PDB file of C-alpha atoms in Angstrom:
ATOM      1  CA  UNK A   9     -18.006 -13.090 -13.979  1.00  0.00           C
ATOM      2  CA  UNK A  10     -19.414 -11.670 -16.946  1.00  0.00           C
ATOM      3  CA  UNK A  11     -22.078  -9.801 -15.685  1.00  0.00           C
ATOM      4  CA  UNK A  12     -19.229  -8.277 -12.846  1.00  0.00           C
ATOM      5  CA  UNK A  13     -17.297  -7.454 -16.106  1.00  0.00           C
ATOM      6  CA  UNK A  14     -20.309  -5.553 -17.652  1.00  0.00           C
ATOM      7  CA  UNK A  15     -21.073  -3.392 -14.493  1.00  0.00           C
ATOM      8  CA  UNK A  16     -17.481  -2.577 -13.869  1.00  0.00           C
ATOM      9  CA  UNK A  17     -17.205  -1.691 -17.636  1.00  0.00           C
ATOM     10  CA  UNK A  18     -20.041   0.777 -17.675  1.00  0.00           C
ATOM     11  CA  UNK A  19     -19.719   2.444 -14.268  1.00  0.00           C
ATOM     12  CA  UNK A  20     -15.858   3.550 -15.720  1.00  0.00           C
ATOM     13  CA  UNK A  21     -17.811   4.984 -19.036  1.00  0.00           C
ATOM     14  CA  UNK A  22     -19.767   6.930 -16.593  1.00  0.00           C
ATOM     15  CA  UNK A  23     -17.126   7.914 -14.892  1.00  0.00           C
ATOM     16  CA  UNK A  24     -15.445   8.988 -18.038  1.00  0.00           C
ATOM     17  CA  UNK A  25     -16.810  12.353 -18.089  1.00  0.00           C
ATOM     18  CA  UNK A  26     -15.844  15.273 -15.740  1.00  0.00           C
ATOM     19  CA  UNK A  27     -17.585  17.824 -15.313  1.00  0.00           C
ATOM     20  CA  UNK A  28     -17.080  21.239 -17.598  1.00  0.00           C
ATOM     21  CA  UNK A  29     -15.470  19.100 -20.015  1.00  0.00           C
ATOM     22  CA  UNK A  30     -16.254  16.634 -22.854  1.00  0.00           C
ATOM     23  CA  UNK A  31     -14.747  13.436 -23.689  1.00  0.00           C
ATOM     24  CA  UNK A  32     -12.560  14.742 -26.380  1.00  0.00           C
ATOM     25  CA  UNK A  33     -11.196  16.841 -23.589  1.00  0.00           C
ATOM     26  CA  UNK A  34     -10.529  13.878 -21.189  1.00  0.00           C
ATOM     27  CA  UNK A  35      -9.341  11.682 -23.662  1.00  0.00           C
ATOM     28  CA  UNK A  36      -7.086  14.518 -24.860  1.00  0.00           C
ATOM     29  CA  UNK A  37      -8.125  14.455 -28.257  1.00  0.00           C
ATOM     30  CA  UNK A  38      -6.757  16.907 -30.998  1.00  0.00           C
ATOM     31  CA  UNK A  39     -10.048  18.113 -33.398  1.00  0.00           C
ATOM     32  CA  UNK A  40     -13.370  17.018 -33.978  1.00  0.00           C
ATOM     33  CA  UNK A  41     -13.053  12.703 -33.139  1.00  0.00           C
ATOM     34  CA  UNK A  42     -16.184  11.405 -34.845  1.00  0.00           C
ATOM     35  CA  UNK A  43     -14.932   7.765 -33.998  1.00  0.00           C
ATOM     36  CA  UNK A  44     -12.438   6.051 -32.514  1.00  0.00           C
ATOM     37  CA  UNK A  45     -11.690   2.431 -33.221  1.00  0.00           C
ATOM     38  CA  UNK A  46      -8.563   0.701 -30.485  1.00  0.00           C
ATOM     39  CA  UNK A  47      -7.338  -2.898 -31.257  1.00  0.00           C
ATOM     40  CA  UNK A  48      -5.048  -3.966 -28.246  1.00  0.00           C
ATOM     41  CA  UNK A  49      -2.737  -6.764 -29.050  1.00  0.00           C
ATOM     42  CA  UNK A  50      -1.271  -9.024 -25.654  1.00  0.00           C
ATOM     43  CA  UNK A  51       0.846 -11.176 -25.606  1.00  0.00           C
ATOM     44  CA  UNK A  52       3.171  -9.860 -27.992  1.00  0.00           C
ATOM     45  CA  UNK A  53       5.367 -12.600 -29.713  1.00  0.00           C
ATOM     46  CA  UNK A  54       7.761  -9.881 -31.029  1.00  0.00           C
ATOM     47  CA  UNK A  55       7.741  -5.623 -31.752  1.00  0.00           C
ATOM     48  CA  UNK A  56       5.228  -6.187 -34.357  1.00  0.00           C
ATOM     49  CA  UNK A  57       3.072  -9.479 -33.857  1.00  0.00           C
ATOM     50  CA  UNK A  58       1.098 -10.377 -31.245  1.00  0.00           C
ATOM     51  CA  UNK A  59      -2.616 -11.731 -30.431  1.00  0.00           C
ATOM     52  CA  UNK A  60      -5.796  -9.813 -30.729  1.00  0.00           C
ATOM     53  CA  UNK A  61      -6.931  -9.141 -26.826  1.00  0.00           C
ATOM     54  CA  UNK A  62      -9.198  -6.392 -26.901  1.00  0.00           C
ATOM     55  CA  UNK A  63     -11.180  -4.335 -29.334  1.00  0.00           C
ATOM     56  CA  UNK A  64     -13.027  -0.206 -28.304  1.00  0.00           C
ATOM     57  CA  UNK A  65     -15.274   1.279 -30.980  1.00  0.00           C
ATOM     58  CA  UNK A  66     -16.657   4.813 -29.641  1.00  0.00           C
ATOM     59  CA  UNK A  67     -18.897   6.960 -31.561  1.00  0.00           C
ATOM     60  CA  UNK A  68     -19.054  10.777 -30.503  1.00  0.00           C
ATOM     61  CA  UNK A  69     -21.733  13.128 -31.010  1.00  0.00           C
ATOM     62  CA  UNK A  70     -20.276  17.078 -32.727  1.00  0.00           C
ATOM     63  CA  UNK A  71     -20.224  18.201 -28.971  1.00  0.00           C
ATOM     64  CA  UNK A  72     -17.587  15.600 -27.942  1.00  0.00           C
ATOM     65  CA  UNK A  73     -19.321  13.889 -25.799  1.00  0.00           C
ATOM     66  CA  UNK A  74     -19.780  10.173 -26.014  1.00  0.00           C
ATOM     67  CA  UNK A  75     -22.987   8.145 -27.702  1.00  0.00           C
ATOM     68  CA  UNK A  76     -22.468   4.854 -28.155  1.00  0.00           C
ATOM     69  CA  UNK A  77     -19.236   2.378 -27.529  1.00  0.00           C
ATOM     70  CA  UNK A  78     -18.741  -1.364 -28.757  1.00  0.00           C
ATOM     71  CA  UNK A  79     -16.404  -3.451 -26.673  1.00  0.00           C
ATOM     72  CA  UNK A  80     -15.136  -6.783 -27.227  1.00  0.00           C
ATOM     73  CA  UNK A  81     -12.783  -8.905 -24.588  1.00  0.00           C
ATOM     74  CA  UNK A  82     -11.867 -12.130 -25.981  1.00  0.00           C
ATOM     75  CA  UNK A  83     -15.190 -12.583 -27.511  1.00  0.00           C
ATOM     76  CA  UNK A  84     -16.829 -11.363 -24.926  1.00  0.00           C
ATOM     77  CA  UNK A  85     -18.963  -8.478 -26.832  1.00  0.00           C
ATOM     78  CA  UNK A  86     -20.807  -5.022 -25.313  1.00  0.00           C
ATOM     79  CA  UNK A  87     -22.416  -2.522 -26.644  1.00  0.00           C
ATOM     80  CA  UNK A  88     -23.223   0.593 -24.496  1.00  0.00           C
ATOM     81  CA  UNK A  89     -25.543   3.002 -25.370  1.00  0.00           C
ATOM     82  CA  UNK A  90     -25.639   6.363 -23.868  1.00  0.00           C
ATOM     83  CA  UNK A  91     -28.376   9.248 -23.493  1.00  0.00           C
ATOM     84  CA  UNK A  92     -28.075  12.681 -22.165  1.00  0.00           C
ATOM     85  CA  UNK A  93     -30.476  15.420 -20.532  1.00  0.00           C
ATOM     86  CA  UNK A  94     -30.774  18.813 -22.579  1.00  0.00           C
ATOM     87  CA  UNK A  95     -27.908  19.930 -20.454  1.00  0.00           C
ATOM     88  CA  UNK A  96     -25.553  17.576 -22.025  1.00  0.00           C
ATOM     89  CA  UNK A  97     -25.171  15.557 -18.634  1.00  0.00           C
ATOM     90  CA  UNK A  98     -25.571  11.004 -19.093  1.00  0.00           C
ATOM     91  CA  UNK A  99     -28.260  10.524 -17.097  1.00  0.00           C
ATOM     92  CA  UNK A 100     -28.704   6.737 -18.438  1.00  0.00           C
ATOM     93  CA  UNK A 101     -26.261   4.304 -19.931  1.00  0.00           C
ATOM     94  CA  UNK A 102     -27.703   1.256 -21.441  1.00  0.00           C
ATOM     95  CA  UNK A 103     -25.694  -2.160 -22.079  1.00  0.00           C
ATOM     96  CA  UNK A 104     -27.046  -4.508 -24.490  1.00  0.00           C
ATOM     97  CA  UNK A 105     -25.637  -8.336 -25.065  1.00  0.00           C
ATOM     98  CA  UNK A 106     -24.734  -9.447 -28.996  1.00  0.00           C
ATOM     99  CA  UNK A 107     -28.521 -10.543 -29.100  1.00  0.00           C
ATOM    100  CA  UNK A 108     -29.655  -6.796 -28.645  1.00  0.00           C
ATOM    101  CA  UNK A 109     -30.675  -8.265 -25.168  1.00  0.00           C
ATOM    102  CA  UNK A 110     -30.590  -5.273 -22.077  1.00  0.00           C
ATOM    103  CA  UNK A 111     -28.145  -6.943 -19.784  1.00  0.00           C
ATOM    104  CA  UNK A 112     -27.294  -3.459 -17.134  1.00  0.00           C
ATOM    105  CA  UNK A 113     -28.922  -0.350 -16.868  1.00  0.00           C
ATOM    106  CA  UNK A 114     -26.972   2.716 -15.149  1.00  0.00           C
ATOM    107  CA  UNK A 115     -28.689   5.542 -14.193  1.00  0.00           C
ATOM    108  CA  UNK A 116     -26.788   8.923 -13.160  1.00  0.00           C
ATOM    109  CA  UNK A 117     -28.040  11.622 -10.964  1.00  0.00           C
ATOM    110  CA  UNK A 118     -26.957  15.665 -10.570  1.00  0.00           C
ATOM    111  CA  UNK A 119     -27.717  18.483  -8.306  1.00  0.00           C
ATOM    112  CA  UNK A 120     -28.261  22.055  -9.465  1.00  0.00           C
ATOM    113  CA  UNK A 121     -25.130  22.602 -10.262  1.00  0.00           C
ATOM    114  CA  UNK A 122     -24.346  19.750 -12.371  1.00  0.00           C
ATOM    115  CA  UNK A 123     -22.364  18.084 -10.238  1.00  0.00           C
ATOM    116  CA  UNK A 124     -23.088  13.921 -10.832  1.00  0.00           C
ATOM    117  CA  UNK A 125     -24.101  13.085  -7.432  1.00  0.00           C
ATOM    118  CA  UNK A 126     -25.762   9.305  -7.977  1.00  0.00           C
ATOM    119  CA  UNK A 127     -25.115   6.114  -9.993  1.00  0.00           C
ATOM    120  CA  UNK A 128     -26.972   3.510 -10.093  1.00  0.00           C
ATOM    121  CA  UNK A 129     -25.952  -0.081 -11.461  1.00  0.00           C
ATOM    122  CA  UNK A 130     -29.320  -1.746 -12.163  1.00  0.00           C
ATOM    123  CA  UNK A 131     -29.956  -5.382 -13.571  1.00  0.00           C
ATOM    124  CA  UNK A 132     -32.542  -5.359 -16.664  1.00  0.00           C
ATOM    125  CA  UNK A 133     -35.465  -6.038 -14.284  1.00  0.00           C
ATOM    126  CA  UNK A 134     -35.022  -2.509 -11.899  1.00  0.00           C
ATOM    127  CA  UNK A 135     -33.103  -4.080  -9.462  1.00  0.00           C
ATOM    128  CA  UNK A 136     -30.544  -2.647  -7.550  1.00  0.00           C
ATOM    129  CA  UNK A 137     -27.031  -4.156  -8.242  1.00  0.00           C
ATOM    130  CA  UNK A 138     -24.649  -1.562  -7.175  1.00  0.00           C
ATOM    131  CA  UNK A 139     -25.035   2.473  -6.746  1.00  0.00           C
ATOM    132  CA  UNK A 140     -21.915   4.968  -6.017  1.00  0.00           C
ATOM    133  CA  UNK A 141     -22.539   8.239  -3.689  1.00  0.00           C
ATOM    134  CA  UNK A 142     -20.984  11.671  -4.304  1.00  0.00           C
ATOM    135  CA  UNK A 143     -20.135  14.738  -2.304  1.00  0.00           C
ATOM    136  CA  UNK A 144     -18.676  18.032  -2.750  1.00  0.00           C
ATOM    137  CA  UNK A 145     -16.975  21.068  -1.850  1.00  0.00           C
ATOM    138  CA  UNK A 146     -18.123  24.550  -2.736  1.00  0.00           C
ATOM    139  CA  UNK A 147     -15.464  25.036  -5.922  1.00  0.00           C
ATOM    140  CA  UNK A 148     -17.252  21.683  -7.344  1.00  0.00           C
ATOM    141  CA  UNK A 149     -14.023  19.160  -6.595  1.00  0.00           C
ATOM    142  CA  UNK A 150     -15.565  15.806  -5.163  1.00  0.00           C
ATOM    143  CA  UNK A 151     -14.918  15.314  -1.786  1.00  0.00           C
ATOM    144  CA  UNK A 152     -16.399  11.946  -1.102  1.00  0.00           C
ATOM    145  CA  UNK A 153     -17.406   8.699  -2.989  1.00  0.00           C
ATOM    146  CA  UNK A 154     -19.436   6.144  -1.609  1.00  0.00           C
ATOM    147  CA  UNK A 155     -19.401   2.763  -2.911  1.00  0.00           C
ATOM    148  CA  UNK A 156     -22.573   0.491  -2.190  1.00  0.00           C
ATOM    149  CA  UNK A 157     -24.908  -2.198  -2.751  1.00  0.00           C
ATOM    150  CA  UNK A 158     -28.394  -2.810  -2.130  1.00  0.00           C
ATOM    151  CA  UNK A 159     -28.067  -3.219   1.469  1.00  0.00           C
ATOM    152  CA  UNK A 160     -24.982  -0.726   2.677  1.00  0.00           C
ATOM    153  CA  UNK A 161     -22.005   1.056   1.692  1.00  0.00           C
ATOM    154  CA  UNK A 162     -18.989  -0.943   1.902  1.00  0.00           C
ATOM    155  CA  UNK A 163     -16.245   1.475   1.004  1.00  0.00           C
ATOM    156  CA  UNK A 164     -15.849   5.359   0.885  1.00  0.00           C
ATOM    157  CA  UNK A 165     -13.373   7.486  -0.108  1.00  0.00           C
ATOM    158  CA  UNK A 166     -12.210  11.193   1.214  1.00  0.00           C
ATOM    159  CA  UNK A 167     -10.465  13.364  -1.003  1.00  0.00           C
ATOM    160  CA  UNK A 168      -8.391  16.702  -1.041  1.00  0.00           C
ATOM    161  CA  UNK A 169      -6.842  19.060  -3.341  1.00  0.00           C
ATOM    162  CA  UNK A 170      -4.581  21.462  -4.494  1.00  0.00           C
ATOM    163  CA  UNK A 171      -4.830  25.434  -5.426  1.00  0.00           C
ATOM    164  CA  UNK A 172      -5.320  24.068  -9.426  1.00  0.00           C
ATOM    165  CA  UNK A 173      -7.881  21.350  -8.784  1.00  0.00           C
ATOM    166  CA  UNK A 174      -5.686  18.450  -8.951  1.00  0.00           C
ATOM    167  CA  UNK A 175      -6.226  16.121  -5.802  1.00  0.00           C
ATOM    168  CA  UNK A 176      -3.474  15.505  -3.608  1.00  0.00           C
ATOM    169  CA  UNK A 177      -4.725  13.169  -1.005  1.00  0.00           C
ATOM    170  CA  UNK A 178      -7.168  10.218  -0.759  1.00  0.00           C
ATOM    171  CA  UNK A 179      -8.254   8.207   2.213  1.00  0.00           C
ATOM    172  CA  UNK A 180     -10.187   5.054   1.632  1.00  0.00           C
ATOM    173  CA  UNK A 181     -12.285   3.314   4.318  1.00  0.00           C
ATOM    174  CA  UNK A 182     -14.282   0.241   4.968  1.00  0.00           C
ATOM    175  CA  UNK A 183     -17.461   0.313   6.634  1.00  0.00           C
ATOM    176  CA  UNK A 184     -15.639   0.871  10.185  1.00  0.00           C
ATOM    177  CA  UNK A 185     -11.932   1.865   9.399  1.00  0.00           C
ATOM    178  CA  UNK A 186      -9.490   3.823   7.709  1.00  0.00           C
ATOM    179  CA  UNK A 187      -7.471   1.134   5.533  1.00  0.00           C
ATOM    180  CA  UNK A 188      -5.244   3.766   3.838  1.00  0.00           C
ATOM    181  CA  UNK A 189      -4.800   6.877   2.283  1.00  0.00           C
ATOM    182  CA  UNK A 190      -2.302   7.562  -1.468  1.00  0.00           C
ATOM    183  CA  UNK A 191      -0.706  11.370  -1.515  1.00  0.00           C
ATOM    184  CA  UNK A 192      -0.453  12.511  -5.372  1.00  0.00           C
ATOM    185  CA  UNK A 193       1.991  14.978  -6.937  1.00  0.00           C
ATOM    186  CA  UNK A 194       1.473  16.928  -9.832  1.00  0.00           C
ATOM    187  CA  UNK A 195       3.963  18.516 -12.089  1.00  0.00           C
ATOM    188  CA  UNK A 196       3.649  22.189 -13.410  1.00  0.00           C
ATOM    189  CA  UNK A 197       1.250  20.821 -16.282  1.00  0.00           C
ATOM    190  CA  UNK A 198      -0.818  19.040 -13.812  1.00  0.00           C
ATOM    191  CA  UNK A 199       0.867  15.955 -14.832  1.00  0.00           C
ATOM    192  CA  UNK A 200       0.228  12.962 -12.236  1.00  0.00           C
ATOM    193  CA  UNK A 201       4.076  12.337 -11.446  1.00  0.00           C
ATOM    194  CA  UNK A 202       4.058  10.251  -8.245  1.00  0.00           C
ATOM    195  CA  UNK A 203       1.451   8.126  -5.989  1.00  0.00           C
ATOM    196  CA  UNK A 204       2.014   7.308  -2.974  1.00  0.00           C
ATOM    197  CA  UNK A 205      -0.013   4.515  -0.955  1.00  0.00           C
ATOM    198  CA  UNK A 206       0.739   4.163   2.806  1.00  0.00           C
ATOM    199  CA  UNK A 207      -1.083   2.907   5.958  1.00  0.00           C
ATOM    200  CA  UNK A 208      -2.785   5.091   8.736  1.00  0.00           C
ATOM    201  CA  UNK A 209       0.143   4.209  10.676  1.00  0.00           C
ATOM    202  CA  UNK A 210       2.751   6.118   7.965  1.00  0.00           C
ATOM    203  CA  UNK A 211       4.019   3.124   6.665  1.00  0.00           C
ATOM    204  CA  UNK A 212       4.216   2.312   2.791  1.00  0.00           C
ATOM    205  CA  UNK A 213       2.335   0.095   0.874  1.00  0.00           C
ATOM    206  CA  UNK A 214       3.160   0.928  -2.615  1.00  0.00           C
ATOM    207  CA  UNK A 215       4.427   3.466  -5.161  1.00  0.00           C
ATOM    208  CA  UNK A 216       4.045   4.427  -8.533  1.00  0.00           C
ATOM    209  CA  UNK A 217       6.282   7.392 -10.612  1.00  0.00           C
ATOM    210  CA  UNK A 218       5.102   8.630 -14.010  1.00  0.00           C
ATOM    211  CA  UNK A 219       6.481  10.720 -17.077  1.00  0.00           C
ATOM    212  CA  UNK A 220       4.655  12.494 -19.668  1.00  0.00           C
ATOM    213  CA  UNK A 221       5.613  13.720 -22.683  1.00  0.00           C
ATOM    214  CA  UNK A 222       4.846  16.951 -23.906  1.00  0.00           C
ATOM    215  CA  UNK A 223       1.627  15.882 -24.901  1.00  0.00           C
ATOM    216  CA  UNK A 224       0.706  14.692 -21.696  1.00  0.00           C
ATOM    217  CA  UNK A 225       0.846  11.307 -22.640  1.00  0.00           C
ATOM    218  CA  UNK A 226       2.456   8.279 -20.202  1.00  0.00           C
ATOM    219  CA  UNK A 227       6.113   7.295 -21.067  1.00  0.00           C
ATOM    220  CA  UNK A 228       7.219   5.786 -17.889  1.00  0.00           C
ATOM    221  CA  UNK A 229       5.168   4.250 -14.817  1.00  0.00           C
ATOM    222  CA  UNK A 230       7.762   2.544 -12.105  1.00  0.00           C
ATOM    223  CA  UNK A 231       5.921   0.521  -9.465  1.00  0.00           C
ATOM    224  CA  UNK A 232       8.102   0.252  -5.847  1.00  0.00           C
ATOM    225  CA  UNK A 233       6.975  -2.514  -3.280  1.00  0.00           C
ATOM    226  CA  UNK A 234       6.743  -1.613   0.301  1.00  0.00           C
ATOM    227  CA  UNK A 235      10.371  -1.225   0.879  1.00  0.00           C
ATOM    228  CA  UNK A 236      10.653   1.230  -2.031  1.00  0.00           C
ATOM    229  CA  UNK A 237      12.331  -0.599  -4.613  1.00  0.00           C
ATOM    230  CA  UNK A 238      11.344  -1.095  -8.344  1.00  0.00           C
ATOM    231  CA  UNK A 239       9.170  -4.066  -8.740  1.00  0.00           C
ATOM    232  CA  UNK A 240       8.129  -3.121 -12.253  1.00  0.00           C
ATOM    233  CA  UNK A 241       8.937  -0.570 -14.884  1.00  0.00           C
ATOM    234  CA  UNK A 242       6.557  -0.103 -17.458  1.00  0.00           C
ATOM    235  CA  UNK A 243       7.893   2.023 -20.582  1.00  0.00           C
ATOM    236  CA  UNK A 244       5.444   3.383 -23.465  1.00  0.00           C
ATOM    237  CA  UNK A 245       6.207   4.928 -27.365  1.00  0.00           C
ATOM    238  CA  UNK A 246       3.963   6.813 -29.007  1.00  0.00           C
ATOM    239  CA  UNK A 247       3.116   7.389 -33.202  1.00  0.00           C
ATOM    240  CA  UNK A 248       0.713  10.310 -33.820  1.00  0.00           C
ATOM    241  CA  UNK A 249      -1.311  11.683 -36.995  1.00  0.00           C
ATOM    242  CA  UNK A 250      -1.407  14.763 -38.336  1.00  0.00           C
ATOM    243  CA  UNK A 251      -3.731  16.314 -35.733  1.00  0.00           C
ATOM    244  CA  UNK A 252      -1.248  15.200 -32.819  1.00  0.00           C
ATOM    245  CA  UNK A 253      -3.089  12.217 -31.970  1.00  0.00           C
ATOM    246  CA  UNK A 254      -1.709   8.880 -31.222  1.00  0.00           C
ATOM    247  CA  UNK A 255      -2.587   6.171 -33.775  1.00  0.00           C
ATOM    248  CA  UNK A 256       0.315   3.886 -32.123  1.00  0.00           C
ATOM    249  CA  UNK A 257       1.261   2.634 -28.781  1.00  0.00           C
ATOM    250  CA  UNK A 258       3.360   0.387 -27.488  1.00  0.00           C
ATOM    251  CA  UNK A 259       4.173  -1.162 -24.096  1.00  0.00           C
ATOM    252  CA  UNK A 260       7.438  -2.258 -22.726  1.00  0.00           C
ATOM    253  CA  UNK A 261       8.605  -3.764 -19.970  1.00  0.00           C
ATOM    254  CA  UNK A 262      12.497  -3.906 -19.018  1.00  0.00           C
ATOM    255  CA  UNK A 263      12.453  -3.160 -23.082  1.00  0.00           C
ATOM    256  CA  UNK A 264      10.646  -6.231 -23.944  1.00  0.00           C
ATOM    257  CA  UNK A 265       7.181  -5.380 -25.617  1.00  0.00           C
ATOM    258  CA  UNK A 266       4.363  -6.284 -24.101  1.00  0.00           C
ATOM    259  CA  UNK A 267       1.195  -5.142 -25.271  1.00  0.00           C
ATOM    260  CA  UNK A 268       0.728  -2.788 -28.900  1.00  0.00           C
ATOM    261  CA  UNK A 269      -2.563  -0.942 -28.948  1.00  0.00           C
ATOM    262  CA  UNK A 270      -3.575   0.455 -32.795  1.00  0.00           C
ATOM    263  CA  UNK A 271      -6.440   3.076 -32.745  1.00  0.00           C
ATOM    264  CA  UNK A 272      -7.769   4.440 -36.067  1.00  0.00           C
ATOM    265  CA  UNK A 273      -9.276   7.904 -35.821  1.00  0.00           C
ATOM    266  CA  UNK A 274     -12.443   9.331 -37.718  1.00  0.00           C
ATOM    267  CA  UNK A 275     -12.873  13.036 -37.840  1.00  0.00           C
ATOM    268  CA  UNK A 276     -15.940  15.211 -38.537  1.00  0.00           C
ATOM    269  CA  UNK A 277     -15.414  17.145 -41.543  1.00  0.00           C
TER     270      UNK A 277
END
């Protein structure tokens, strides 16, 4: 379990960055972030106590782009190193254990245009764990992802998009069939407002609506089963500093809190 936790845990800092834009882009930050410390606290026992769950320490370098990250679930401690070609692309992320033992390796590959078009998950002896396949179109959106392991691809995933870039449709596959495909709609900002999961056939599966404020950030996500009606509703508040940057959130659910995360913000000077 813990080693599942590890790989899963570096391959989203990988997937982190997008390409023609830093981390303090995708993470919407306001000025120079040197570091950023998050403490998430679940289960809340009221709106201001609750239980340490996890803890996120990232260090950025004065381009914005990620260098190291410390990550701690439940004791369960990380810490992920990451190194970069002189074009500012990761082309190796490096987890280490509490003893300063390697414990994953991922290794990223790019075509001439920059595009990330390999990942490989690899266990501290240069075997293969897991690797991830991508295509693309000729404006740079990604068009496929393959998902395998050492011996095949198990899953892939198709995917089209708008005028702006944002993508609008997905269809996911096994190794023989189509299993189902989610249509996305964006809002003016290219706010993520609605998902939509349904089988081949038309019929739904599942449904998620979101609200932004006007800093982009989530307020509401509603969850609808497969006969469209509310399972779940999922509110979120926000405090910000003086650059516009959250320093508070907190998580409701029918107006009961939740979860509380606290991040602390470090700028360069």
């Amino acid at each position: 379990m813990r080693k599942i936790f590890l790989f899963l845990i570096t391959f989203s800092i990988a997937g982190f960055a997008q390409k023609n834009k830093n981390h303090w882009q995708v993470a919407k930050f306001n000025g120079k972030v040197k570091t950023s410390h998050i403490v998430e606290y679940r289960p809340m026992l009221n709106d201001n106590v609750g239980s340490s769950y996890t803890e996120q320490f990232t260090t950025f370098n004065t381009m914005g782009n990620i260098t190291e990250m410390e990550l701690n679930l439940q004791g369960s401690k990380t810490r992920i190193v990451e190194q970069y070609n002189d074009k500012k692309l990761i082309v190796k992320s490096v987890s280490y254990n509490p003893e300063g033992e390697v414990v994953f390796l991922n290794e990223l590959s790019y075509d001439d245009k920059g595009n990330k078009i390999e990942e490989k998950a690899l266990f501290p002896d240069g075997s293969l764990l897991q690797k991830i396949l991508w295509k693309y179109d000729n404006k740079g959106n990604e068009i496929e992802k393959k998902l395998c392991s050492a011996d095949n691809c198990f899953e892939r995933i198709v995917s089209s998009y708008d005028s702006k870039g944002n993508v609008i449709k997905e269809l996911k596959y096994d190794e023989k069939h189509q299993l189902f495909e989610t249509i996305t709609y964006n809002d003016k900002r290219n706010n993520r407002t609605e998902i939509v999961a349904v089988y081949p056939q038309g019929e739904l599966i599942q449904k998620f609506t979101y609200k932004f404020d006007k800093r982009g950030n989530e307020t509401e996500v509603v969850e609808y089963d497969a006969s469209n009606i509310i399972i779940d509703k999922k509110t979120l508040t926000y405090q910000y500093d003086k650059k516009k940057n959250w320093i508070l959130k907190k998580e409701y659910l029918e107006d009961k809190i939740v979860a509380k995360f606290e991040q602390t913000l470090e700028y360069f000077k």
